[in-house]
Protein backbone atom coordinates (compact mmCIF):
# COMPACT_ATOMS: atom_id res chain seq x y z
CA UNK A 1 0.00 0.00 0.00
CA UNK A 2 1.39 3.31 -1.00
CA UNK A 3 2.13 5.75 1.74
CA UNK A 4 0.00 8.83 2.06
CA UNK A 5 1.68 12.04 1.01
CA UNK A 6 0.35 13.70 4.17
CA UNK A 7 -0.54 11.91 7.43
CA UNK A 8 -4.19 11.78 8.47
CA UNK A 9 -5.25 12.27 12.06
CA UNK A 10 -8.87 12.15 13.22
CA UNK A 11 -9.99 12.33 9.63
CA UNK A 12 -8.01 15.55 9.01
CA UNK A 13 -4.95 15.74 6.75
CA UNK A 14 -1.98 17.15 8.67
CA UNK A 15 0.31 19.62 6.94
CA UNK A 16 4.03 18.98 7.19
CA UNK A 17 6.30 21.82 8.09
CA UNK A 18 9.83 22.04 6.89
CA UNK A 19 12.68 22.55 9.33
CA UNK A 20 13.49 25.95 7.83
CA UNK A 21 9.87 27.08 8.17
CA UNK A 22 9.74 25.98 11.78
CA UNK A 23 12.96 27.85 12.54
CA UNK A 24 11.73 30.94 10.74
CA UNK A 25 8.38 30.92 12.54
CA UNK A 26 9.94 30.32 15.96
CA UNK A 27 12.68 32.90 15.45
CA UNK A 28 10.48 35.70 14.19
CA UNK A 29 7.28 34.77 15.96
CA UNK A 30 5.46 35.07 12.61
CA UNK A 31 5.15 33.21 9.34
CA UNK A 32 7.78 33.94 6.75
CA UNK A 33 7.20 34.13 3.01
CA UNK A 34 8.25 30.49 2.45
CA UNK A 35 5.82 29.22 5.07
CA UNK A 36 3.10 31.48 3.66
CA UNK A 37 3.66 30.08 0.16
CA UNK A 38 3.56 26.49 1.40
CA UNK A 39 0.29 27.13 3.20
CA UNK A 40 -1.16 28.66 0.04
CA UNK A 41 -0.12 25.63 -2.05
CA UNK A 42 -1.52 23.24 0.55
CA UNK A 43 -4.77 25.16 0.59
CA UNK A 44 -5.06 24.86 -3.18
CA UNK A 45 -4.20 21.16 -3.07
CA UNK A 46 -6.52 20.13 -0.26
CA UNK A 47 -9.42 22.53 -0.68
CA UNK A 48 -12.93 21.22 -0.17
CA UNK A 49 -14.18 20.07 -3.59
CA UNK A 50 -17.76 20.88 -2.54
CA UNK A 51 -16.78 24.45 -1.58
CA UNK A 52 -13.69 25.39 -3.57
CA UNK A 53 -12.07 28.78 -3.33
CA UNK A 54 -12.79 31.17 -6.15
CA UNK A 55 -10.17 32.60 -8.49
CA UNK A 56 -10.65 35.96 -6.85
CA UNK A 57 -9.71 34.56 -3.46
CA UNK A 58 -6.55 32.97 -4.86
CA UNK A 59 -5.56 36.22 -6.60
CA UNK A 60 -6.06 38.15 -3.35
CA UNK A 61 -3.93 35.62 -1.48
CA UNK A 62 -1.18 35.78 -4.11
CA UNK A 63 -1.25 39.57 -3.89
CA UNK A 64 -0.90 39.31 -0.12
CA UNK A 65 2.06 36.96 -0.56
CA UNK A 66 3.69 39.38 -3.00
CA UNK A 67 3.24 42.27 -0.55
CA UNK A 68 4.70 40.17 2.26
CA UNK A 69 7.76 39.32 0.17
CA UNK A 70 8.31 42.94 -0.84
CA UNK A 71 7.95 44.15 2.74
CA UNK A 72 10.49 41.60 3.97
CA UNK A 73 12.94 42.50 1.20
CA UNK A 74 12.45 46.20 1.93
CA UNK A 75 12.98 45.61 5.64
CA UNK A 76 16.23 43.74 4.96
CA UNK A 77 17.42 46.48 2.61
CA UNK A 78 16.55 49.22 5.11
CA UNK A 79 18.37 47.39 7.92
CA UNK A 80 21.47 47.00 5.76
CA UNK A 81 21.41 50.67 4.70
CA UNK A 82 21.06 51.81 8.29
CA UNK A 83 23.91 49.52 9.33
CA UNK A 84 26.26 50.93 6.66
CA UNK A 85 25.48 54.46 7.84
CA UNK A 86 26.86 53.54 11.28
CA UNK A 87 30.45 53.08 10.07
CA UNK A 88 32.65 55.49 12.05
CA UNK A 89 29.90 56.19 14.61
CA UNK A 90 30.07 55.48 18.34
CA UNK A 91 27.44 52.94 19.37
CA UNK A 92 26.17 51.05 22.41
CA UNK A 93 25.23 47.38 21.96
CA UNK A 94 23.30 45.02 24.22
CA UNK A 95 24.89 41.59 24.63
CA UNK A 96 23.67 38.47 26.43
CA UNK A 97 25.95 35.88 28.01
CA UNK A 98 25.38 32.13 27.99
CA UNK A 99 23.77 32.49 31.43
CA UNK A 100 21.32 35.08 30.14
CA UNK A 101 23.02 38.06 31.79
CA UNK A 102 22.59 41.25 29.74
CA UNK A 103 25.48 43.72 29.48
CA UNK A 104 26.47 46.58 27.20
CA UNK A 105 29.40 47.11 24.85
CA UNK A 106 30.35 50.52 23.50
CA UNK A 107 32.80 51.61 20.84
CA UNK A 108 33.28 52.82 17.29
CA UNK A 109 31.93 50.83 14.34
CA UNK A 110 34.92 49.89 12.15
CA UNK A 111 33.01 48.20 9.33
CA UNK A 112 29.74 46.42 8.50
CA UNK A 113 29.51 42.82 7.26
CA UNK A 114 26.47 41.29 5.56
CA UNK A 115 26.00 37.54 6.02
CA UNK A 116 22.90 35.60 4.89
CA UNK A 117 20.94 38.82 4.59
CA UNK A 118 21.81 40.02 8.10
CA UNK A 119 24.01 42.97 9.00
CA UNK A 120 26.81 42.69 11.55
CA UNK A 121 28.71 45.58 13.14
CA UNK A 122 32.43 45.32 13.89
CA UNK A 123 33.16 46.94 17.26
CA UNK A 124 36.42 46.30 19.07
CA UNK A 125 37.45 43.60 16.55
CA UNK A 126 34.26 41.62 17.23
CA UNK A 127 31.10 41.24 15.15
CA UNK A 128 27.71 42.04 16.66
CA UNK A 129 24.30 41.69 15.06
CA UNK A 130 22.68 44.98 14.07
CA UNK A 131 19.68 43.80 16.10
CA UNK A 132 21.81 44.25 19.25
CA UNK A 133 22.13 47.98 18.62
CA UNK A 134 20.90 50.02 21.60
CA UNK A 135 21.92 53.62 20.86
CA UNK A 136 24.14 55.79 18.65
CA UNK A 137 26.28 58.52 20.22
CA UNK A 138 27.36 61.59 18.26
CA UNK A 139 31.03 62.59 18.09
CA UNK A 140 30.17 66.03 19.47
CA UNK A 141 28.67 64.43 22.58
CA UNK A 142 31.79 62.31 23.14
CA UNK A 143 34.02 65.37 22.82
CA UNK A 144 31.81 67.48 25.06
CA UNK A 145 31.74 64.82 27.78
CA UNK A 146 35.54 64.61 27.72
CA UNK A 147 36.27 68.33 27.89
CA UNK A 148 37.90 69.71 31.04
CA UNK A 149 35.88 71.97 33.30
CA UNK A 150 34.81 72.87 36.81
CA UNK A 151 31.87 71.08 38.38
CA UNK A 152 30.65 73.42 41.12
CA UNK A 153 30.81 77.16 41.67
CA UNK A 154 33.52 78.29 44.10
CA UNK A 155 34.10 81.65 45.81
CA UNK A 156 37.74 82.22 46.76
CA UNK A 157 38.49 84.58 49.65
CA UNK A 158 41.67 86.60 50.14
CA UNK A 159 42.24 88.53 53.37
CA UNK A 160 44.98 91.12 52.89
CA UNK A 161 45.66 91.14 56.66
CA UNK A 162 46.30 87.40 56.60
CA UNK A 163 47.63 86.77 53.09
CA UNK A 164 47.61 83.16 51.96
CA UNK A 165 47.52 81.12 48.78
CA UNK A 166 44.09 80.04 47.52
CA UNK A 167 43.18 76.73 45.84
CA UNK A 168 40.32 75.07 43.99
CA UNK A 169 39.71 71.81 42.13
CA UNK A 170 39.15 71.26 38.42
CA UNK A 171 38.30 68.40 36.08
CA UNK A 172 41.13 67.93 33.58
CA UNK A 173 38.97 66.05 31.05
CA UNK A 174 39.12 62.62 29.50
CA UNK A 175 40.28 60.85 26.36
CA UNK A 176 41.81 63.01 23.67
CA UNK A 177 40.79 66.26 25.39
CA UNK A 178 42.79 65.92 28.61
CA UNK A 179 44.54 69.08 29.85
CA UNK A 180 47.74 69.19 31.91
CA UNK A 181 48.14 72.94 32.39
CA UNK A 182 45.89 75.86 33.28
CA UNK A 183 46.13 79.63 32.98
CA UNK A 184 44.33 82.13 35.23
CA UNK A 185 42.87 85.50 34.27
CA UNK A 186 41.70 87.89 37.03
CA UNK A 187 40.00 91.15 36.26
CA UNK A 188 41.05 90.82 32.63
CA UNK A 189 44.73 90.35 33.51
CA UNK A 190 46.59 87.12 32.76
CA UNK A 191 48.58 85.99 35.78
CA UNK A 192 52.22 85.07 35.43
CA UNK A 193 52.66 81.29 35.13
CA UNK A 194 54.99 81.37 38.17
CA UNK A 195 51.99 82.37 40.32
CA UNK A 196 49.82 79.43 39.25
CA UNK A 197 50.53 75.76 39.99
CA UNK A 198 48.67 72.54 39.17
CA UNK A 199 49.02 69.41 41.30
CA UNK A 200 46.75 66.58 40.23
CA UNK A 201 43.41 68.32 39.81
CA UNK A 202 44.17 71.06 42.36
CA UNK A 203 44.94 74.59 41.15
CA UNK A 204 46.78 76.93 43.55
CA UNK A 205 47.18 80.68 43.06
CA UNK A 206 50.08 82.31 44.89
CA UNK A 207 49.12 85.08 47.34
CA UNK A 208 51.39 87.51 45.50
CA UNK A 209 48.83 87.56 42.68
CA UNK A 210 46.40 89.47 44.98
CA UNK A 211 48.70 92.10 46.45
CA UNK A 212 47.63 94.78 44.00
CA UNK A 213 43.90 94.15 44.13
CA UNK A 214 41.48 96.52 45.83
CA UNK A 215 38.62 95.34 48.00
CA UNK A 216 35.81 93.82 45.95
CA UNK A 217 34.74 90.76 43.99
CA UNK A 218 36.46 89.59 40.83
CA UNK A 219 35.68 87.05 38.12
CA UNK A 220 38.35 84.39 37.76
CA UNK A 221 38.65 82.79 34.31
CA UNK A 222 40.34 79.40 33.98
CA UNK A 223 41.87 78.42 30.62
CA UNK A 224 42.81 74.79 29.99
CA UNK A 225 45.45 73.75 27.44
CA UNK A 226 43.30 70.99 25.86
CA UNK A 227 43.04 70.96 22.03
CA UNK A 228 39.98 73.24 22.24
CA UNK A 229 41.47 75.66 24.82
CA UNK A 230 38.38 75.28 26.99
CA UNK A 231 37.73 78.42 29.03
CA UNK A 232 35.52 78.55 32.13
CA UNK A 233 34.38 82.00 33.23
CA UNK A 234 31.29 81.37 35.36
CA UNK A 235 32.48 79.00 38.09
CA UNK A 236 35.24 80.76 40.06
CA UNK A 237 34.98 84.17 41.77
CA UNK A 238 37.37 85.97 44.13
CA UNK A 239 36.49 88.17 47.11
CA UNK A 240 39.23 90.51 48.39
CA UNK A 241 38.94 92.14 51.84
CA UNK A 242 41.04 94.34 54.18
CA UNK A 243 43.14 95.55 51.29
CA UNK A 244 44.81 98.95 51.66
CA UNK A 245 45.97 99.04 48.09
CA UNK A 246 44.71 101.94 46.04
CA UNK A 247 45.21 101.84 42.35
CA UNK A 248 46.99 104.90 41.00
CA UNK A 249 44.86 107.17 38.90
CA UNK A 250 45.10 106.61 35.25
CA UNK A 251 47.47 109.01 33.61
CA UNK A 252 45.79 111.36 31.26
CA UNK A 253 47.36 111.51 27.88
CA UNK A 254 47.92 115.20 27.14
CA UNK A 255 46.56 116.54 23.92
CA UNK A 256 49.20 117.42 21.39
CA UNK A 257 50.17 121.12 21.23
CA UNK A 258 47.74 122.90 19.00
CA UNK A 259 49.32 124.36 15.96
CA UNK A 260 49.82 128.11 16.00
CA UNK A 261 47.07 129.55 14.02
CA UNK A 262 46.91 133.21 13.13
CA UNK A 263 43.61 134.91 12.73
CA UNK A 264 43.56 136.19 9.22
CA UNK A 265 41.81 139.34 10.47
CA UNK A 266 44.78 140.14 12.71
CA UNK A 267 47.25 139.93 9.87
CA UNK A 268 48.36 143.24 8.40
CA UNK A 269 48.38 143.40 4.70
CA UNK A 270 51.76 144.43 3.34
CA UNK A 271 52.15 147.82 1.81
CA UNK A 272 51.06 147.86 -1.77
CA UNK A 273 53.81 148.10 -4.31
CA UNK A 274 53.82 151.47 -5.92
Short mmCIF file of N, CA and C in Angstrom, two decimals, residues 15-26 28-43 65 68 72:
data_model
loop_
_atom_site.label_atom_id
_atom_site.label_comp_id
_atom_site.label_asym_id
_atom_site.label_seq_id
_atom_site.Cartn_x
_atom_site.Cartn_y
_atom_site.Cartn_z
N UNK A 15 -0.64 18.96 7.84
CA UNK A 15 0.31 19.62 6.94
C UNK A 15 1.70 19.54 7.54
N UNK A 16 2.65 19.05 6.73
CA UNK A 16 4.03 18.98 7.19
C UNK A 16 4.68 20.35 7.13
N UNK A 17 5.53 20.57 8.07
CA UNK A 17 6.30 21.82 8.09
C UNK A 17 7.77 21.49 7.94
N UNK A 18 8.40 22.26 7.07
CA UNK A 18 9.83 22.04 6.89
C UNK A 18 10.61 22.59 8.08
N UNK A 19 11.84 22.09 8.21
CA UNK A 19 12.68 22.55 9.33
C UNK A 19 12.94 24.04 9.23
N UNK A 20 13.19 24.52 8.00
CA UNK A 20 13.49 25.95 7.83
C UNK A 20 12.29 26.80 8.19
N UNK A 21 11.07 26.30 7.83
CA UNK A 21 9.87 27.08 8.17
C UNK A 21 9.67 27.13 9.67
N UNK A 22 9.92 26.01 10.33
CA UNK A 22 9.74 25.98 11.78
C UNK A 22 10.71 26.93 12.46
N UNK A 23 11.97 26.94 11.96
CA UNK A 23 12.96 27.85 12.54
C UNK A 23 12.57 29.29 12.31
N UNK A 24 12.08 29.57 11.08
CA UNK A 24 11.73 30.94 10.74
C UNK A 24 10.56 31.42 11.58
N UNK A 25 9.55 30.53 11.76
CA UNK A 25 8.38 30.92 12.54
C UNK A 25 8.73 31.11 14.01
N UNK A 26 9.58 30.21 14.56
CA UNK A 26 9.94 30.32 15.96
C UNK A 26 10.87 31.49 16.22
N UNK A 28 11.11 34.41 14.40
CA UNK A 28 10.48 35.70 14.19
C UNK A 28 9.13 35.83 14.89
N UNK A 29 8.58 34.70 15.33
CA UNK A 29 7.28 34.77 15.96
C UNK A 29 6.17 35.00 14.95
N UNK A 30 6.45 34.85 13.66
CA UNK A 30 5.46 35.07 12.61
C UNK A 30 5.84 34.23 11.41
N UNK A 31 4.90 34.00 10.54
CA UNK A 31 5.15 33.21 9.34
C UNK A 31 5.98 34.00 8.35
N UNK A 32 6.98 33.31 7.78
CA UNK A 32 7.78 33.94 6.75
C UNK A 32 7.15 33.72 5.39
N UNK A 33 7.79 34.24 4.35
CA UNK A 33 7.20 34.13 3.01
C UNK A 33 7.20 32.69 2.51
N UNK A 34 8.22 31.88 2.88
CA UNK A 34 8.25 30.49 2.45
C UNK A 34 7.12 29.69 3.08
N UNK A 35 6.90 29.92 4.39
CA UNK A 35 5.82 29.22 5.07
C UNK A 35 4.47 29.66 4.51
N UNK A 36 4.35 30.96 4.22
CA UNK A 36 3.10 31.48 3.66
C UNK A 36 2.81 30.83 2.30
N UNK A 37 3.85 30.68 1.49
CA UNK A 37 3.66 30.08 0.16
C UNK A 37 3.29 28.61 0.28
N UNK A 38 3.89 27.90 1.22
CA UNK A 38 3.56 26.49 1.40
C UNK A 38 2.12 26.32 1.87
N UNK A 39 1.69 27.19 2.76
CA UNK A 39 0.29 27.13 3.20
C UNK A 39 -0.66 27.40 2.05
N UNK A 40 -0.30 28.35 1.18
CA UNK A 40 -1.16 28.66 0.04
C UNK A 40 -1.25 27.47 -0.92
N UNK A 41 -0.11 26.80 -1.17
CA UNK A 41 -0.12 25.63 -2.05
C UNK A 41 -0.94 24.50 -1.43
N UNK A 42 -0.76 24.29 -0.12
CA UNK A 42 -1.52 23.24 0.55
C UNK A 42 -3.02 23.52 0.51
N UNK A 43 -3.35 24.80 0.65
CA UNK A 43 -4.77 25.16 0.59
C UNK A 43 -5.36 24.85 -0.78
N UNK A 65 0.74 37.58 -0.60
CA UNK A 65 2.06 36.96 -0.56
C UNK A 65 3.11 37.87 -1.19
N UNK A 68 3.88 40.65 1.15
CA UNK A 68 4.70 40.17 2.26
C UNK A 68 6.16 40.04 1.84
N UNK A 72 9.33 42.22 3.35
CA UNK A 72 10.49 41.60 3.97
C UNK A 72 11.79 42.01 3.27
#
